[in-house]
mmCIF file of N, CA and C in Angstrom:
data_model
loop_
_atom_site.group_PDB
_atom_site.id
_atom_site.type_symbol
_atom_site.label_atom_id
_atom_site.label_comp_id
_atom_site.label_asym_id
_atom_site.label_seq_id
_atom_site.Cartn_x
_atom_site.Cartn_y
_atom_site.Cartn_z
ATOM 1 N N UNK A 1 29.817 -33.921 -24.617
ATOM 2 C CA UNK A 1 31.165 -33.878 -25.111
ATOM 3 C C UNK A 1 31.122 -33.824 -26.642
ATOM 4 N N UNK A 2 31.983 -33.029 -27.237
ATOM 5 C CA UNK A 2 32.069 -32.962 -28.695
ATOM 6 C C UNK A 2 33.127 -33.950 -29.162
ATOM 7 N N UNK A 3 32.745 -34.720 -30.153
ATOM 8 C CA UNK A 3 33.675 -35.700 -30.715
ATOM 9 C C UNK A 3 33.810 -35.440 -32.203
ATOM 10 N N UNK A 4 35.047 -35.495 -32.680
ATOM 11 C CA UNK A 4 35.328 -35.335 -34.110
ATOM 12 C C UNK A 4 35.782 -36.676 -34.655
ATOM 13 N N UNK A 5 36.075 -36.720 -35.935
ATOM 14 C CA UNK A 5 36.544 -37.942 -36.604
ATOM 15 C C UNK A 5 35.541 -39.081 -36.509
ATOM 16 N N UNK A 6 34.277 -38.751 -36.631
ATOM 17 C CA UNK A 6 33.231 -39.771 -36.674
ATOM 18 C C UNK A 6 33.054 -40.224 -38.120
ATOM 19 N N UNK A 7 32.425 -41.369 -38.341
ATOM 20 C CA UNK A 7 32.226 -41.841 -39.716
ATOM 21 C C UNK A 7 31.476 -40.814 -40.562
ATOM 22 N N UNK A 8 31.834 -40.734 -41.820
ATOM 23 C CA UNK A 8 31.177 -39.799 -42.741
ATOM 24 C C UNK A 8 29.842 -40.344 -43.232
ATOM 25 N N UNK A 9 29.699 -41.651 -43.254
ATOM 26 C CA UNK A 9 28.482 -42.284 -43.770
ATOM 27 C C UNK A 9 27.545 -42.680 -42.633
ATOM 28 N N UNK A 10 26.268 -42.783 -42.976
ATOM 29 C CA UNK A 10 25.284 -43.293 -42.037
ATOM 30 C C UNK A 10 24.491 -42.239 -41.282
ATOM 31 N N UNK A 11 24.827 -40.960 -41.474
ATOM 32 C CA UNK A 11 24.101 -39.891 -40.797
ATOM 33 C C UNK A 11 22.694 -39.781 -41.372
ATOM 34 N N UNK A 12 21.722 -39.511 -40.523
ATOM 35 C CA UNK A 12 20.334 -39.349 -40.953
ATOM 36 C C UNK A 12 19.849 -37.975 -40.523
ATOM 37 N N UNK A 13 19.101 -37.314 -41.419
ATOM 38 C CA UNK A 13 18.566 -35.985 -41.109
ATOM 39 C C UNK A 13 17.284 -36.120 -40.298
ATOM 40 N N UNK A 14 17.060 -35.139 -39.471
ATOM 41 C CA UNK A 14 15.822 -35.075 -38.711
ATOM 42 C C UNK A 14 14.637 -35.012 -39.664
ATOM 43 N N UNK A 15 13.542 -35.631 -39.274
ATOM 44 C CA UNK A 15 12.329 -35.579 -40.098
ATOM 45 C C UNK A 15 11.746 -34.165 -40.126
ATOM 46 N N UNK A 16 12.202 -33.281 -39.254
ATOM 47 C CA UNK A 16 11.726 -31.901 -39.225
ATOM 48 C C UNK A 16 12.600 -30.960 -40.041
ATOM 49 N N UNK A 17 13.633 -31.476 -40.688
ATOM 50 C CA UNK A 17 14.479 -30.635 -41.537
ATOM 51 C C UNK A 17 13.661 -30.136 -42.713
ATOM 52 N N UNK A 18 14.004 -28.953 -43.199
ATOM 53 C CA UNK A 18 13.159 -28.336 -44.225
ATOM 54 C C UNK A 18 13.437 -28.809 -45.645
ATOM 55 N N UNK A 19 14.426 -29.654 -45.853
ATOM 56 C CA UNK A 19 14.692 -30.173 -47.186
ATOM 57 C C UNK A 19 15.495 -29.248 -48.076
ATOM 58 N N UNK A 20 15.648 -27.990 -47.692
ATOM 59 C CA UNK A 20 16.406 -27.036 -48.493
ATOM 60 C C UNK A 20 17.866 -26.973 -48.061
ATOM 61 N N UNK A 21 18.230 -27.797 -47.113
ATOM 62 C CA UNK A 21 19.612 -27.848 -46.672
ATOM 63 C C UNK A 21 19.941 -26.942 -45.501
ATOM 64 N N UNK A 22 18.984 -26.170 -45.040
ATOM 65 C CA UNK A 22 19.243 -25.268 -43.917
ATOM 66 C C UNK A 22 18.647 -25.833 -42.629
ATOM 67 N N UNK A 23 19.242 -25.451 -41.519
ATOM 68 C CA UNK A 23 18.707 -25.804 -40.201
ATOM 69 C C UNK A 23 18.458 -27.293 -40.022
ATOM 70 N N UNK A 24 19.416 -28.107 -40.409
ATOM 71 C CA UNK A 24 19.238 -29.551 -40.326
ATOM 72 C C UNK A 24 20.046 -30.146 -39.182
ATOM 73 N N UNK A 25 19.387 -30.955 -38.412
ATOM 74 C CA UNK A 25 20.045 -31.739 -37.376
ATOM 75 C C UNK A 25 20.204 -33.144 -37.929
ATOM 76 N N UNK A 26 21.398 -33.698 -37.773
ATOM 77 C CA UNK A 26 21.654 -35.066 -38.210
ATOM 78 C C UNK A 26 22.050 -35.903 -37.004
ATOM 79 N N UNK A 27 21.722 -37.179 -37.071
ATOM 80 C CA UNK A 27 22.107 -38.082 -35.991
ATOM 81 C C UNK A 27 22.718 -39.346 -36.562
ATOM 82 N N UNK A 28 23.560 -39.957 -35.753
ATOM 83 C CA UNK A 28 24.250 -41.183 -36.143
ATOM 84 C C UNK A 28 24.291 -42.118 -34.943
ATOM 85 N N UNK A 29 23.580 -43.250 -35.015
ATOM 86 C CA UNK A 29 23.711 -44.233 -33.936
ATOM 87 C C UNK A 29 25.137 -44.785 -33.935
ATOM 88 N N UNK A 30 25.728 -44.872 -32.761
ATOM 89 C CA UNK A 30 27.094 -45.370 -32.621
ATOM 90 C C UNK A 30 27.089 -46.683 -31.842
ATOM 91 N N UNK A 31 28.135 -47.478 -32.032
ATOM 92 C CA UNK A 31 28.254 -48.664 -31.194
ATOM 93 C C UNK A 31 28.415 -48.229 -29.731
ATOM 94 N N UNK A 32 28.290 -49.134 -28.847
ATOM 95 C CA UNK A 32 28.457 -48.868 -27.407
ATOM 96 C C UNK A 32 27.325 -48.026 -26.839
ATOM 97 N N UNK A 33 26.153 -48.048 -27.480
ATOM 98 C CA UNK A 33 24.986 -47.384 -26.910
ATOM 99 C C UNK A 33 25.049 -45.874 -26.874
ATOM 100 N N UNK A 34 25.586 -45.269 -27.917
ATOM 101 C CA UNK A 34 25.669 -43.813 -27.992
ATOM 102 C C UNK A 34 25.032 -43.322 -29.287
ATOM 103 N N UNK A 35 24.721 -42.031 -29.304
ATOM 104 C CA UNK A 35 24.219 -41.391 -30.516
ATOM 105 C C UNK A 35 24.957 -40.060 -30.673
ATOM 106 N N UNK A 36 25.345 -39.756 -31.917
ATOM 107 C CA UNK A 36 26.020 -38.494 -32.231
ATOM 108 C C UNK A 36 25.012 -37.563 -32.888
ATOM 109 N N UNK A 37 25.038 -36.287 -32.498
ATOM 110 C CA UNK A 37 24.123 -35.276 -33.021
ATOM 111 C C UNK A 37 24.971 -34.122 -33.541
ATOM 112 N N UNK A 38 24.701 -33.689 -34.792
ATOM 113 C CA UNK A 38 25.488 -32.588 -35.353
ATOM 114 C C UNK A 38 24.630 -31.686 -36.223
ATOM 115 N N UNK A 39 25.188 -30.530 -36.536
ATOM 116 C CA UNK A 39 24.591 -29.569 -37.458
ATOM 117 C C UNK A 39 25.081 -29.930 -38.857
ATOM 118 N N UNK A 40 24.180 -30.227 -39.760
ATOM 119 C CA UNK A 40 24.575 -30.671 -41.103
ATOM 120 C C UNK A 40 25.296 -29.587 -41.900
ATOM 121 N N UNK A 41 25.114 -28.324 -41.527
ATOM 122 C CA UNK A 41 25.768 -27.241 -42.266
ATOM 123 C C UNK A 41 27.256 -27.148 -41.946
ATOM 124 N N UNK A 42 27.653 -27.625 -40.769
ATOM 125 C CA UNK A 42 29.062 -27.520 -40.357
ATOM 126 C C UNK A 42 29.530 -28.826 -39.695
ATOM 127 N N UNK A 43 29.512 -29.919 -40.441
ATOM 128 C CA UNK A 43 29.884 -31.208 -39.848
ATOM 129 C C UNK A 43 31.330 -31.276 -39.364
ATOM 130 N N UNK A 44 32.205 -30.432 -39.899
ATOM 131 C CA UNK A 44 33.608 -30.463 -39.479
ATOM 132 C C UNK A 44 33.795 -30.038 -38.024
ATOM 133 N N UNK A 45 32.816 -29.369 -37.462
ATOM 134 C CA UNK A 45 32.905 -28.966 -36.049
ATOM 135 C C UNK A 45 32.766 -30.150 -35.102
ATOM 136 N N UNK A 46 32.343 -31.270 -35.630
ATOM 137 C CA UNK A 46 32.153 -32.442 -34.780
ATOM 138 C C UNK A 46 30.708 -32.585 -34.355
ATOM 139 N N UNK A 47 30.486 -33.489 -33.426
ATOM 140 C CA UNK A 47 29.126 -33.792 -32.989
ATOM 141 C C UNK A 47 29.100 -33.974 -31.480
ATOM 142 N N UNK A 48 27.964 -33.644 -30.899
ATOM 143 C CA UNK A 48 27.744 -33.967 -29.498
ATOM 144 C C UNK A 48 27.411 -35.450 -29.425
ATOM 145 N N UNK A 49 27.965 -36.129 -28.447
ATOM 146 C CA UNK A 49 27.714 -37.559 -28.290
ATOM 147 C C UNK A 49 27.066 -37.785 -26.927
ATOM 148 N N UNK A 50 25.946 -38.500 -26.951
ATOM 149 C CA UNK A 50 25.182 -38.780 -25.738
ATOM 150 C C UNK A 50 24.912 -40.276 -25.638
ATOM 151 N N UNK A 51 24.704 -40.773 -24.423
ATOM 152 C CA UNK A 51 24.191 -42.137 -24.305
ATOM 153 C C UNK A 51 22.816 -42.193 -24.986
ATOM 154 N N UNK A 52 22.543 -43.265 -25.672
ATOM 155 C CA UNK A 52 21.271 -43.395 -26.395
ATOM 156 C C UNK A 52 20.084 -43.201 -25.460
ATOM 157 N N UNK A 53 20.162 -43.723 -24.252
ATOM 158 C CA UNK A 53 19.036 -43.588 -23.314
ATOM 159 C C UNK A 53 18.783 -42.124 -22.950
ATOM 160 N N UNK A 54 19.826 -41.346 -22.776
ATOM 161 C CA UNK A 54 19.662 -39.920 -22.462
ATOM 162 C C UNK A 54 19.045 -39.170 -23.634
ATOM 163 N N UNK A 55 19.523 -39.456 -24.839
ATOM 164 C CA UNK A 55 18.987 -38.783 -26.030
ATOM 165 C C UNK A 55 17.522 -39.143 -26.234
ATOM 166 N N UNK A 56 17.185 -40.405 -26.061
ATOM 167 C CA UNK A 56 15.799 -40.848 -26.220
ATOM 168 C C UNK A 56 14.895 -40.153 -25.205
ATOM 169 N N UNK A 57 15.344 -40.027 -23.972
ATOM 170 C CA UNK A 57 14.559 -39.328 -22.944
ATOM 171 C C UNK A 57 14.347 -37.866 -23.316
ATOM 172 N N UNK A 58 15.373 -37.211 -23.831
ATOM 173 C CA UNK A 58 15.259 -35.817 -24.252
ATOM 174 C C UNK A 58 14.246 -35.672 -25.386
ATOM 175 N N UNK A 59 14.357 -36.507 -26.412
ATOM 176 C CA UNK A 59 13.440 -36.437 -27.553
ATOM 177 C C UNK A 59 12.006 -36.685 -27.093
ATOM 178 N N UNK A 60 11.803 -37.665 -26.217
ATOM 179 C CA UNK A 60 10.459 -37.932 -25.693
ATOM 180 C C UNK A 60 9.903 -36.725 -24.942
ATOM 181 N N UNK A 61 10.741 -36.056 -24.148
ATOM 182 C CA UNK A 61 10.301 -34.869 -23.412
ATOM 183 C C UNK A 61 9.923 -33.738 -24.368
ATOM 184 N N UNK A 62 10.681 -33.569 -25.441
ATOM 185 C CA UNK A 62 10.354 -32.544 -26.443
ATOM 186 C C UNK A 62 9.011 -32.862 -27.092
ATOM 187 N N UNK A 63 8.805 -34.117 -27.449
ATOM 188 C CA UNK A 63 7.540 -34.508 -28.088
ATOM 189 C C UNK A 63 6.349 -34.245 -27.174
ATOM 190 N N UNK A 64 6.532 -34.461 -25.884
ATOM 191 C CA UNK A 64 5.445 -34.261 -24.916
ATOM 192 C C UNK A 64 5.368 -32.807 -24.442
ATOM 193 N N UNK A 65 6.291 -31.969 -24.926
ATOM 194 C CA UNK A 65 6.398 -30.579 -24.476
ATOM 195 C C UNK A 65 6.531 -30.541 -22.959
ATOM 196 N N UNK A 66 7.366 -31.429 -22.451
ATOM 197 C CA UNK A 66 7.535 -31.593 -21.014
ATOM 198 C C UNK A 66 8.950 -31.197 -20.595
ATOM 199 N N UNK A 67 9.366 -30.017 -21.019
ATOM 200 C CA UNK A 67 10.690 -29.512 -20.659
ATOM 201 C C UNK A 67 10.537 -28.384 -19.648
ATOM 202 N N UNK A 68 11.495 -28.257 -18.735
ATOM 203 C CA UNK A 68 11.404 -27.162 -17.760
ATOM 204 C C UNK A 68 11.466 -25.803 -18.448
ATOM 205 N N UNK A 69 10.682 -24.890 -17.981
ATOM 206 C CA UNK A 69 10.688 -23.512 -18.497
ATOM 207 C C UNK A 69 11.648 -22.690 -17.647
ATOM 208 N N UNK A 70 12.378 -21.793 -18.301
ATOM 209 C CA UNK A 70 13.289 -20.936 -17.531
ATOM 210 C C UNK A 70 12.800 -19.517 -17.501
#
């Protein structure tokens, strides 16, 4: 689900961002066990919000390269 009107402060850039301001993913831990994920280039579009456990499982699968191939 996309959520708008999230706090402007507290967003953290991915450690894989290139530092030049392009292609950056930002995340914001939220109360109630959720995490917001957005594109730093267009924050006004809002952010996808996931349960923290789901996001953590996804990130772990990416790190292990254990995602289904299509």
